[in-house]
Amino acid sequence: MTDFAEDSVLVLVDVMPSGGLAKSAAGLLGAAASIGTPVALVVTEPGKSAGAAEQAAALGAARVLIADSADASVLTVPAVDALAAAAELVRPDAVLLSNSIEGRDAAGRFAARTRSGLAVDVVGVSRDDEGVVAHHSVYGGAYNVDSAVTFGAPVITVRQGAIDARAEAVAEPSVEQLSVTASGRQAATIESIDEAVVTSSRPELRGAGKVVSGGRGLGSKEQFELVERLADALGAAVGASRAAVDAGYVPQAHQVGQTGVSVSPQLYVALGISGAIQHRAGMQTAKAIVAINKDADAPIFDVADFGVVGDVFTVVPQLIAAIESKQK
Amino acid sequence: MKIVVLIKEVPDTYGERKLNIETGLADRGASEAVLDEIGERSVEVALSHADAHPGTEVVVLSMAPEGSAATIRKGLAMGAGSAVHVVDPGLVGADTGLTAEVLAAALRRVGFDLVIGGNVSTDGSGGVLPAMIAELLDVPSATSLNAVEITEDRVSGERASDAATMRVSATLPAVISVTERLPEGRFPNFKGIMAAKKKPFETVTLADLGIDPEAPEASRSIVIGVSEKPPREAGVKIVDEGDAGEQLAEFLAQNRLV
Ligand SMILES: Cc1cc2nc3c(=O)[nH]c(=O)nc-3n(C[C@H](O)[C@H](O)[C@H](O)COP(=O)(O)OP(=O)(O)OC[C@H]3O[C@@H](n4cnc5c(N)ncnc54)[C@H](O)[C@@H]3O)c2cc1C
């Protein structure tokens, strides 16, 4: 198993604890296909790789490397050992990973081990005469920055939900077992895992086309339900400010902003959110922004295409009713 | 036990942050510099362990430009026992690889049982350094911890992964990173600020650490282009007079958003 394409791009796809591929795989393989020939690396514990390999091919991986003897109780290091073996074999032009918690850890360790140049939280990739270029959106989208590495294959983590391009499905992928030599690097132990059960049929926040977010202005966990009702009327994902998360209205995974998720939807609706600069950093690249806030001086209005100075508890129910009657 | 906390000076996120369009580097004069909030939370994790376990030594470590000493001193004012500041002209524009090598070398020199860093900084948003440093030091890394328990020989906690919450643990020495689910840092009081002036503050250069920033065997990430996006402009703002919900629905319909 040699003969990998000259322009191979090695992609470490995230696998869920239950075995399937994480959603980020589609964008990663889409990005890889835009700059070369995607080779997917699937790292799982024994017996859990079959479905993931098929999914990777359906998302555009012409070749899939399987490393399915990873010890599931060891954090990060097994994935890095597999990545090192795969990179040795494939000699790719770039290595792509998800900018997820797992992906970042693997990228960091792999880049440090191989002394490769690392580009993190990238929103796009392209090629120029000298190689692969990574595109970053910096300081909440205020700047676009391009980076490259001085030599060799860059290691790149791609922001989840940032890539719209999708690769064509590969009907007959070549699926190969990768032999991995354990590095013996010290690692942390995973004692137990609780996979988050997705109970809601709502779109996921990362990469959502529409987002409705609520802030401290919603007042309580019970009243935050209003945000969810508007989200459902619009078919939108639910977001929140850090203050709403800190107050326990919604889980942290919904936080939009500087230290939460960065979104770039067609429509962003901010309910009872003041628009602190750290919140705006995660949403100001949205196409259209709508805000409802009872304080006419709230900074969120500085970035809103349509602002309503009013009370969310009166304006939003009326808005939901109007949307529902338009949809009839 | 010796706990080393990695801290970073960043442009205050409450102000406008600027990049130099020529170099792609942070324009440090454009905004006020502060200790990154996640760094304060990391210091707090170490200090609250030290409060309950006399004999714990807390060191703050930062790689930062010369002018950052005051920010690093805030860690001392909060209660850390000593500070190490790596500063060198060769570090201007350092990428994550070089930064990790420098911090790993500094950690070897200082010695540690536990290293605590933030999960992501508010300026670089990289979130890779703890894992990189652990790799270079060949110690376990337990990142993105929402809760931390430290014992004589282990560190463990709840780790917020992407699709799951997990319990992880590692034998010491180890590197961990913490999330903003952990408590805010304490405010330095007057006594702390006065005491900080007398605490050990070591300044270290690349030569002291034996690091060549231009080592030919390491590939580095470099900025090759920067552009500024035009700021967003405010649009229509109406005051609700009883029909704002309907007007808003109309706006959404006109823009094909419903
Ligand atoms: C390092 C750092 C990182 C941060 N990261 C983030 C981040 O990722 N995301 C984030 O969101 N924040 C972040 N913050 C916090 C940020 O500074 C703000 O504190 C936070 O965004 C405020 O949330 P809020 O707008 O919900 O609350 P508030 O600022 O309290 O605003 C509530 C708003 O609701 C309005 N309101 C109240 N009642 C009603 C009503 N009935 N109808 C209509 N309007 C009403 C009020 O007028 C007010 O404007 C960060 C801060 C720091 C220092």
XYZ file of C-alpha atoms and ligand atoms in Angstrom:
639
model
C 0.000 0.000 0.000
C 2.076 2.819 -1.279
C 1.167 4.822 -4.404
C -0.736 7.605 -2.695
C -1.586 10.529 -4.949
C 1.057 13.283 -5.108
C -1.485 15.776 -3.836
C -2.840 13.673 -0.976
C -4.413 15.497 1.943
C -4.572 13.429 5.104
C -7.732 13.976 7.128
C -8.168 12.732 10.686
C -11.935 12.443 11.035
C -13.500 12.642 14.492
C -15.340 9.481 15.482
C -18.136 9.625 18.050
C -17.805 7.398 21.123
C -20.661 5.304 19.715
C -18.831 4.705 16.429
C -20.267 7.038 13.750
C -18.416 9.975 12.223
C -18.808 13.394 13.788
C -20.631 15.995 11.680
C -17.382 17.875 11.117
C -16.160 15.129 8.760
C -18.198 16.455 5.808
C -16.573 19.890 5.875
C -13.104 18.455 6.487
C -13.289 16.130 3.499
C -14.882 18.922 1.464
C -11.959 21.205 2.300
C -9.437 18.441 1.582
C -10.984 17.735 -1.826
C -10.669 21.413 -2.749
C -6.872 21.251 -2.418
C -6.032 17.646 -3.264
C -6.967 13.993 -2.919
C -8.555 13.256 0.445
C -7.233 10.301 2.421
C -9.283 9.725 5.562
C -7.824 8.288 8.723
C -10.312 6.576 11.029
C -9.054 5.783 14.521
C -11.350 3.679 16.674
C -11.313 1.010 19.306
C -11.525 -2.564 17.974
C -14.664 -3.437 16.044
C -16.004 0.088 15.606
C -14.458 1.202 12.326
C -16.650 -0.337 9.633
C -19.456 2.205 9.603
C -17.063 5.115 9.917
C -15.005 4.009 6.883
C -18.121 3.779 4.747
C -19.302 7.200 5.887
C -15.907 8.710 5.108
C -16.075 7.353 1.562
C -19.595 8.712 1.142
C -18.194 12.118 2.127
C -15.430 11.963 -0.469
C -12.520 9.928 0.843
C -11.071 7.897 -2.028
C -8.862 6.070 0.382
C -9.546 5.259 3.968
C -6.921 4.171 6.452
C -8.209 2.262 9.445
C -6.452 2.108 12.785
C -8.899 0.164 14.888
C -6.849 -1.128 17.730
C -6.800 2.089 19.715
C -7.231 1.677 23.451
C -10.397 3.647 24.164
C -9.327 4.390 27.716
C -6.256 6.365 26.611
C -6.733 10.041 25.783
C -5.347 11.594 22.548
C -2.081 9.668 22.233
C -3.470 6.675 20.244
C -4.881 9.058 17.621
C -1.555 10.878 17.403
C 0.384 7.623 17.020
C -1.955 6.603 14.187
C -1.640 10.012 12.565
C 2.145 9.798 12.709
C 2.058 6.364 11.036
C -0.388 7.572 8.379
C 1.634 10.700 7.594
C 4.763 8.578 7.220
C 2.957 6.361 4.729
C 0.952 8.932 2.753
C 3.454 11.820 2.723
C 0.570 14.282 2.359
C 0.665 17.913 1.242
C -1.351 18.854 4.321
C -2.917 17.252 7.380
C -6.435 18.405 8.266
C -8.214 17.892 11.570
C -11.351 19.301 13.106
C -10.897 22.289 15.381
C -12.779 20.295 18.001
C -11.386 19.607 21.440
C -10.188 16.169 20.342
C -8.920 17.440 16.988
C -6.968 20.328 18.514
C -5.302 18.059 21.055
C -4.275 15.571 18.382
C -3.065 18.353 16.075
C -1.044 19.963 18.841
C 0.688 16.775 19.871
C 1.284 15.681 16.280
C 2.735 19.046 15.224
C 4.972 19.164 18.301
C 6.169 15.606 17.709
C 6.956 16.119 14.032
C 7.955 19.791 14.342
C 5.415 20.671 11.665
C 3.940 24.118 11.211
C 0.458 24.390 12.712
C -2.490 26.547 11.633
C -5.418 26.571 14.049
C -9.127 27.450 13.744
C -8.974 27.845 10.000
C -12.097 28.851 8.064
C -10.839 27.919 4.591
C -7.912 26.392 2.700
C -6.526 26.972 -0.782
C -3.390 26.396 -2.785
C -0.887 28.795 -4.318
C 2.380 28.138 -6.181
C 4.172 27.320 -2.986
C 1.670 25.057 -1.324
C -1.328 25.031 0.939
C -2.572 28.308 2.393
C -4.786 28.507 5.487
C -7.365 31.265 5.865
C -8.215 32.563 9.321
C -10.897 34.895 10.610
C -9.345 36.831 13.484
C -10.634 39.022 16.334
C -14.240 38.083 15.851
C -14.115 38.362 12.083
C -12.630 41.865 11.995
C -9.600 40.630 10.047
C -8.845 37.974 7.449
C -5.401 36.487 7.861
C -3.676 34.004 5.554
C -0.920 31.746 6.798
C 1.451 29.185 5.345
C 4.292 27.080 6.715
C 7.981 27.521 5.997
C 8.301 23.960 4.638
C 6.648 20.553 4.733
C 2.996 19.701 5.174
C 1.034 22.128 7.337
C -1.118 20.713 10.124
C -4.440 22.519 9.983
C -7.456 22.473 12.299
C -10.639 23.554 10.557
C -13.378 25.489 12.382
C -16.502 23.345 12.625
C -19.306 24.503 10.401
C -17.088 26.949 8.494
C -16.714 24.955 5.255
C -19.688 24.697 2.923
C -17.894 22.782 0.143
C -18.711 19.082 -0.038
C -16.718 16.418 -1.839
C -18.319 13.938 -4.193
C -19.108 10.532 -2.739
C -16.687 7.750 -3.636
C -18.493 4.572 -4.581
C -15.628 2.126 -4.293
C -13.090 3.457 -1.851
C -9.976 1.540 -1.038
C -10.031 0.746 2.644
C -6.753 -0.302 4.183
C -5.589 -1.295 7.624
C -2.857 0.913 8.978
C -0.219 -0.611 11.156
C 0.620 1.636 14.066
C 3.554 1.457 16.410
C 2.672 2.805 19.840
C 4.883 5.725 20.841
C 4.599 4.898 24.513
C 4.026 8.577 25.261
C 2.519 9.316 28.683
C -1.215 9.922 28.449
C -4.250 10.649 30.577
C -6.798 7.912 31.245
C -10.460 8.131 30.316
C -12.369 6.700 33.263
C -15.870 7.063 31.874
C -17.729 8.689 28.997
C -21.245 10.067 28.807
C -22.104 10.665 25.202
C -24.441 13.624 24.954
C -27.741 12.309 23.696
C -29.210 14.495 21.022
C -32.825 14.754 22.036
C -33.723 17.811 20.041
C -34.571 17.840 16.379
C -33.263 21.405 16.154
C -30.298 22.157 13.903
C -26.887 22.109 15.484
C -25.471 25.529 16.376
C -22.186 25.135 14.495
C -22.787 25.694 10.832
C -26.502 26.482 11.281
C -28.193 28.620 8.623
C -30.251 30.459 11.235
C -29.591 31.055 14.894
C -31.853 32.483 17.613
C -29.944 33.397 20.775
C -31.138 34.504 24.173
C -29.386 36.459 26.889
C -29.768 37.443 30.481
C -32.826 39.462 29.451
C -34.833 36.236 29.296
C -34.774 36.249 33.092
C -35.059 32.549 33.900
C -34.599 29.062 32.590
C -38.376 28.691 32.215
C -38.705 31.929 30.260
C -35.761 30.991 28.026
C -38.237 28.630 26.388
C -39.383 31.655 24.381
C -36.040 31.538 22.542
C -36.632 27.897 21.681
C -40.149 28.626 20.430
C -38.913 31.299 18.030
C -36.054 29.032 16.952
C -38.544 26.299 16.109
C -40.801 28.693 14.191
C -37.787 29.705 12.075
C -36.145 26.268 11.907
C -33.152 27.775 13.662
C -30.516 26.575 16.121
C -30.531 27.899 19.691
C -27.664 30.060 20.937
C -27.030 32.055 24.087
C -24.846 34.709 25.660
C -22.353 33.763 28.332
C -24.520 35.465 30.946
C -27.432 33.175 30.011
C -25.142 30.148 30.239
C -23.695 31.284 33.571
C -27.229 31.760 34.897
C -28.000 28.162 33.955
C -30.683 28.916 31.325
C -28.952 26.643 28.757
C -25.929 24.329 28.593
C -22.536 25.794 27.737
C -22.491 24.192 24.282
C -24.942 26.923 23.208
C -22.658 29.834 24.069
C -21.954 32.133 21.150
C -18.975 34.458 21.272
C -15.337 34.947 21.987
C -15.030 31.897 24.224
C -18.002 30.021 22.820
C -19.007 29.039 19.308
C -18.389 31.347 16.339
C -21.318 31.340 13.945
C -21.807 32.883 10.548
C -25.448 32.173 9.669
C -27.799 33.781 7.135
C -29.872 35.078 10.045
C -28.908 35.780 13.653
C -31.591 36.858 16.117
C -30.427 38.267 19.467
C -33.085 38.355 22.201
C -32.363 40.187 25.449
C -28.643 40.309 24.686
C -26.773 43.560 25.285
C -24.195 42.884 22.591
C -20.989 42.966 24.607
C -17.972 42.961 22.333
C -17.146 39.373 23.328
C -20.590 38.248 22.220
C -20.353 40.154 18.942
C -17.014 38.470 18.261
C -18.888 35.220 17.708
C -21.748 36.433 15.510
C -20.997 39.672 13.713
C -20.153 37.938 10.437
C -23.801 36.789 10.128
C -25.513 37.900 6.879
C -28.492 39.471 8.614
C -28.709 40.394 12.287
C -31.925 41.101 14.132
C -32.024 42.289 17.738
C -34.767 42.835 20.278
C -33.758 44.672 23.429
C -35.601 47.064 25.691
C -32.567 49.317 26.101
C -32.353 51.610 23.051
C -28.648 52.170 23.738
C -27.681 48.489 23.827
C -24.554 47.980 21.681
C -26.160 45.064 19.856
C -28.072 47.677 17.817
C -24.763 48.927 16.364
C -24.494 45.711 14.339
C -28.198 44.954 13.794
C -29.800 45.232 10.361
C -33.189 45.347 12.031
C -33.422 46.399 15.663
C -36.521 46.515 17.820
C -36.486 48.544 21.004
C -39.011 46.598 22.990
C -39.783 43.841 25.449
C -39.011 40.325 24.247
C -42.015 38.988 26.140
C -44.421 41.025 24.023
C -42.573 41.311 20.707
C -41.505 37.679 20.333
C -44.935 36.031 20.805
C -46.348 38.437 18.210
C -43.438 37.655 15.884
C -43.995 33.905 16.253
C -47.698 34.298 15.476
C -46.917 36.437 12.413
C -44.343 33.947 11.138
C -46.753 31.072 11.613
C -49.509 32.843 9.716
C -47.102 33.640 6.847
C -46.072 30.008 6.680
C -49.674 28.806 6.318
C 3.744 20.087 45.273
C 4.849 22.574 42.657
C 2.163 23.964 40.360
C 3.172 26.120 37.410
C 0.424 28.216 35.842
C 0.774 29.413 32.253
C -0.502 32.949 31.859
C -0.732 35.280 28.923
C -1.097 38.975 28.350
C -3.776 39.717 25.760
C -5.469 42.804 24.346
C -8.471 43.599 26.530
C -11.489 42.035 24.855
C -13.604 44.926 26.163
C -11.766 47.285 23.825
C -11.218 47.397 20.104
C -8.452 45.035 19.088
C -6.246 45.744 16.110
C -3.838 43.825 13.943
C -0.960 45.496 12.179
C -1.869 45.173 8.507
C 1.811 45.052 7.495
C 3.028 42.366 9.868
C -0.117 40.537 10.930
C 0.967 40.933 14.540
C -1.220 42.261 17.324
C -1.010 46.031 17.497
C -0.140 46.227 21.162
C -0.504 49.975 21.327
C -4.082 49.912 20.066
C -5.740 48.461 23.103
C -5.154 47.982 26.767
C -3.303 44.809 27.698
C -4.696 42.596 30.434
C -4.081 39.201 31.966
C -6.271 36.808 29.980
C -9.349 35.944 32.005
C -8.825 32.205 31.521
C -5.315 32.666 32.933
C -6.816 34.233 36.053
C -9.112 31.235 36.417
C -6.093 28.928 36.016
C -4.217 30.811 38.753
C -7.319 30.493 40.919
C -7.337 26.686 40.523
C -3.749 26.576 41.740
C -4.298 29.030 44.594
C -7.391 27.326 45.931
C -5.448 24.066 46.034
C -2.588 25.863 47.785
C -5.008 27.407 50.322
C -6.109 23.938 51.366
C -2.682 22.317 51.111
C 0.074 24.279 52.824
C 3.427 23.628 51.273
C 2.091 23.981 47.718
C 4.314 26.186 45.598
C 2.594 28.219 42.854
C 4.680 29.702 40.032
C 3.315 31.786 37.161
C 5.090 31.415 33.827
C 4.638 33.607 30.779
C 6.321 34.101 27.440
C 5.616 37.729 26.633
C 7.165 40.969 25.383
C 9.178 43.132 27.714
C 6.340 45.461 28.649
C 4.294 42.617 30.103
C 5.949 42.397 33.493
C 3.130 44.320 35.197
C 0.541 41.912 33.860
C 2.569 38.913 35.032
C 2.947 40.550 38.420
C -0.827 40.435 38.760
C -0.454 36.657 39.164
C 1.891 37.340 42.078
C -0.527 39.863 43.558
C -3.284 37.244 43.394
C -1.088 34.976 45.488
C 1.413 33.027 43.361
C 4.805 32.670 45.057
C 7.091 33.481 42.141
C 7.083 34.389 38.466
C 9.141 33.450 35.440
C 9.030 35.701 32.386
C 10.529 34.489 29.118
C 11.346 37.511 27.006
C 13.536 37.719 23.933
C 13.570 39.744 20.705
C 13.752 36.417 18.847
C 10.224 35.640 19.977
C 8.423 38.416 18.123
C 5.765 36.746 15.991
C 6.479 33.299 17.453
C 4.089 30.625 16.202
C 2.540 27.933 18.378
C 5.400 25.497 17.679
C 8.103 27.860 18.898
C 5.963 28.982 21.833
C 5.452 25.382 22.925
C 9.182 24.652 22.673
C 10.017 27.722 24.736
C 7.436 27.013 27.430
C 8.420 23.340 27.614
C 12.074 24.318 28.064
C 11.133 26.871 30.722
C 9.048 24.247 32.532
C 11.974 21.819 32.536
C 14.134 24.521 34.044
C 11.599 25.568 36.692
C 10.454 22.029 37.522
C 6.811 21.081 38.089
C 4.383 18.489 39.343
C 1.393 20.049 37.633
C 1.079 22.601 34.828
C -2.217 24.479 34.477
C -3.168 26.503 31.403
C -6.349 27.933 29.933
C -8.204 25.919 27.287
C -8.051 28.771 24.739
C -6.736 32.307 24.852
C -8.968 35.175 23.844
C -6.552 36.536 21.260
C -4.968 33.616 19.425
C -7.863 31.254 20.161
C -5.412 28.454 19.426
C -6.148 26.066 22.245
C -3.251 23.786 21.308
C -0.416 24.741 23.625
C -1.201 22.490 26.608
C -1.232 19.395 24.367
C 1.920 20.505 22.533
C 3.790 21.177 25.758
C 2.728 17.812 27.206
C 3.995 16.081 24.068
C 7.362 17.808 24.289
C 7.710 17.008 27.991
C 6.356 13.460 27.569
C 3.759 13.851 30.303
C -0.015 13.206 30.193
C -2.329 16.005 29.080
C -5.892 16.344 30.348
C -7.422 19.290 28.538
C -10.653 21.321 28.703
C -11.476 20.437 32.282
C -14.711 21.842 33.717
C -13.759 20.696 37.204
C -10.404 19.757 38.686
C -9.391 17.582 41.621
C -5.755 17.479 42.629
C -4.258 14.872 44.969
C -0.672 14.094 45.946
C 0.035 12.077 42.847
C -2.931 12.538 40.493
C -5.062 15.119 38.783
C -8.543 14.301 37.561
C -11.697 16.016 36.480
C -14.626 16.354 34.170
C -13.604 16.971 30.592
C -16.011 18.611 28.207
C -15.328 16.858 24.954
C -17.187 17.552 21.741
C -19.906 14.953 21.796
C -19.462 13.703 25.313
C -18.565 14.527 28.863
C -15.849 12.322 30.241
C -14.041 11.745 33.477
C -10.299 11.730 32.978
C -7.325 11.375 35.241
C -3.573 11.474 34.963
C -0.645 10.677 37.166
C 1.624 13.598 38.029
C 3.618 15.192 36.587
C 0.981 16.286 34.070
C -0.358 19.208 32.059
C -4.014 20.253 32.287
C -6.076 22.998 30.715
C -9.215 24.451 32.262
C -12.373 26.025 30.846
C -14.314 29.111 31.883
C -16.668 26.804 33.848
C -14.082 27.132 36.639
C -14.428 29.986 39.139
C -13.248 33.501 38.366
C -9.889 34.560 39.689
C -9.720 36.348 43.028
C -9.062 40.082 43.104
C -5.613 40.996 44.327
C -5.981 42.937 47.563
C -3.702 45.718 48.761
C -1.607 43.339 50.830
C -1.186 41.049 47.842
C -0.132 43.913 45.597
C 2.458 45.109 48.121
C 3.741 41.565 48.706
C 4.061 40.953 44.962
C 6.784 43.579 44.742
C 9.055 41.471 46.927
C 8.394 38.084 45.364
C 10.969 36.370 43.114
C 10.564 37.453 39.502
C 12.961 35.782 37.114
C 13.532 36.953 33.562
C 14.778 34.311 31.153
C 16.043 34.597 27.561
C 16.161 32.118 24.696
C 19.895 31.665 25.255
C 19.209 30.715 28.890
C 16.830 28.051 27.608
C 19.152 26.902 24.845
C 16.578 27.537 22.121
C 17.298 28.699 18.595
C 14.160 30.360 17.233
C 15.363 29.717 13.702
C 16.226 26.047 14.135
C 16.197 24.734 10.558
C 14.564 21.416 11.378
C 11.343 22.990 12.604
C 8.688 24.166 10.161
C 6.986 27.351 11.299
C 3.650 28.907 10.553
C 3.946 32.386 9.087
C 1.459 35.091 8.181
C 1.429 35.786 4.454
C -1.489 38.193 4.174
C -3.771 40.346 6.300
C -6.818 42.361 5.403
C -9.291 44.250 7.507
C -12.984 43.734 6.961
C -15.125 46.848 6.797
C -17.032 47.242 10.061
C -20.725 46.444 10.066
C -23.153 49.280 9.863
C -26.314 49.606 11.870
C -29.558 49.275 9.900
C -33.113 50.136 10.836
C -34.103 50.574 14.474
C -37.748 50.820 15.461
C -39.375 51.340 18.825
C -42.166 48.890 19.566
C -45.555 50.565 19.427
C -47.540 47.386 19.518
C -46.781 46.002 16.069
C -42.992 45.500 16.114
C -43.387 41.720 15.966
C -45.389 42.048 12.765
C -42.958 44.528 11.234
C -40.093 42.204 12.063
C -41.890 39.260 10.449
C -42.338 41.453 7.359
C -38.597 42.257 7.301
C -37.773 38.551 7.520
C -40.243 37.701 4.767
C -38.865 40.394 2.440
C -35.381 38.995 2.934
C -36.589 35.441 2.383
C -35.623 34.474 5.881
C -38.931 32.814 6.776
C -12.701 36.938 28.388
C -14.183 37.080 28.218
C -14.826 36.223 27.338
C -16.205 36.329 27.142
N -16.797 35.482 26.249
C -18.120 35.637 25.992
C -18.785 34.822 25.012
O -18.180 33.916 24.403
N -20.089 35.026 24.771
C -20.804 35.986 25.428
O -22.000 36.137 25.143
N -20.218 36.742 26.366
C -18.907 36.581 26.673
N -18.334 37.353 27.657
C -19.226 38.124 28.548
C -19.682 39.457 27.996
O -18.745 40.447 28.365
C -21.062 39.839 28.571
O -20.978 39.824 29.974
C -22.209 38.927 28.156
O -22.194 38.728 26.757
C -23.518 39.570 28.553
O -24.602 38.728 28.267
P -26.064 39.333 28.058
O -26.044 40.262 26.911
O -26.994 38.188 28.019
O -26.326 40.060 29.446
P -26.447 41.603 29.769
O -25.269 42.351 29.318
O -26.850 41.672 31.182
O -27.629 42.069 28.846
C -28.970 41.709 29.036
C -29.762 42.568 28.066
O -31.114 42.175 28.106
C -31.915 43.332 27.949
N -33.227 42.990 28.503
C -33.559 42.704 29.791
N -34.858 42.381 29.877
C -35.375 42.487 28.644
C -36.661 42.288 28.084
N -37.692 41.871 28.836
N -36.837 42.477 26.763
C -35.801 42.874 25.981
N -34.552 43.067 26.453
C -34.333 42.864 27.761
C -31.185 44.411 28.695
O -31.555 45.691 28.197
C -29.722 44.060 28.389
O -29.269 44.753 27.247
C -16.955 37.285 27.867
C -16.301 38.133 28.752
C -14.924 38.037 28.932
C -14.247 38.966 29.879
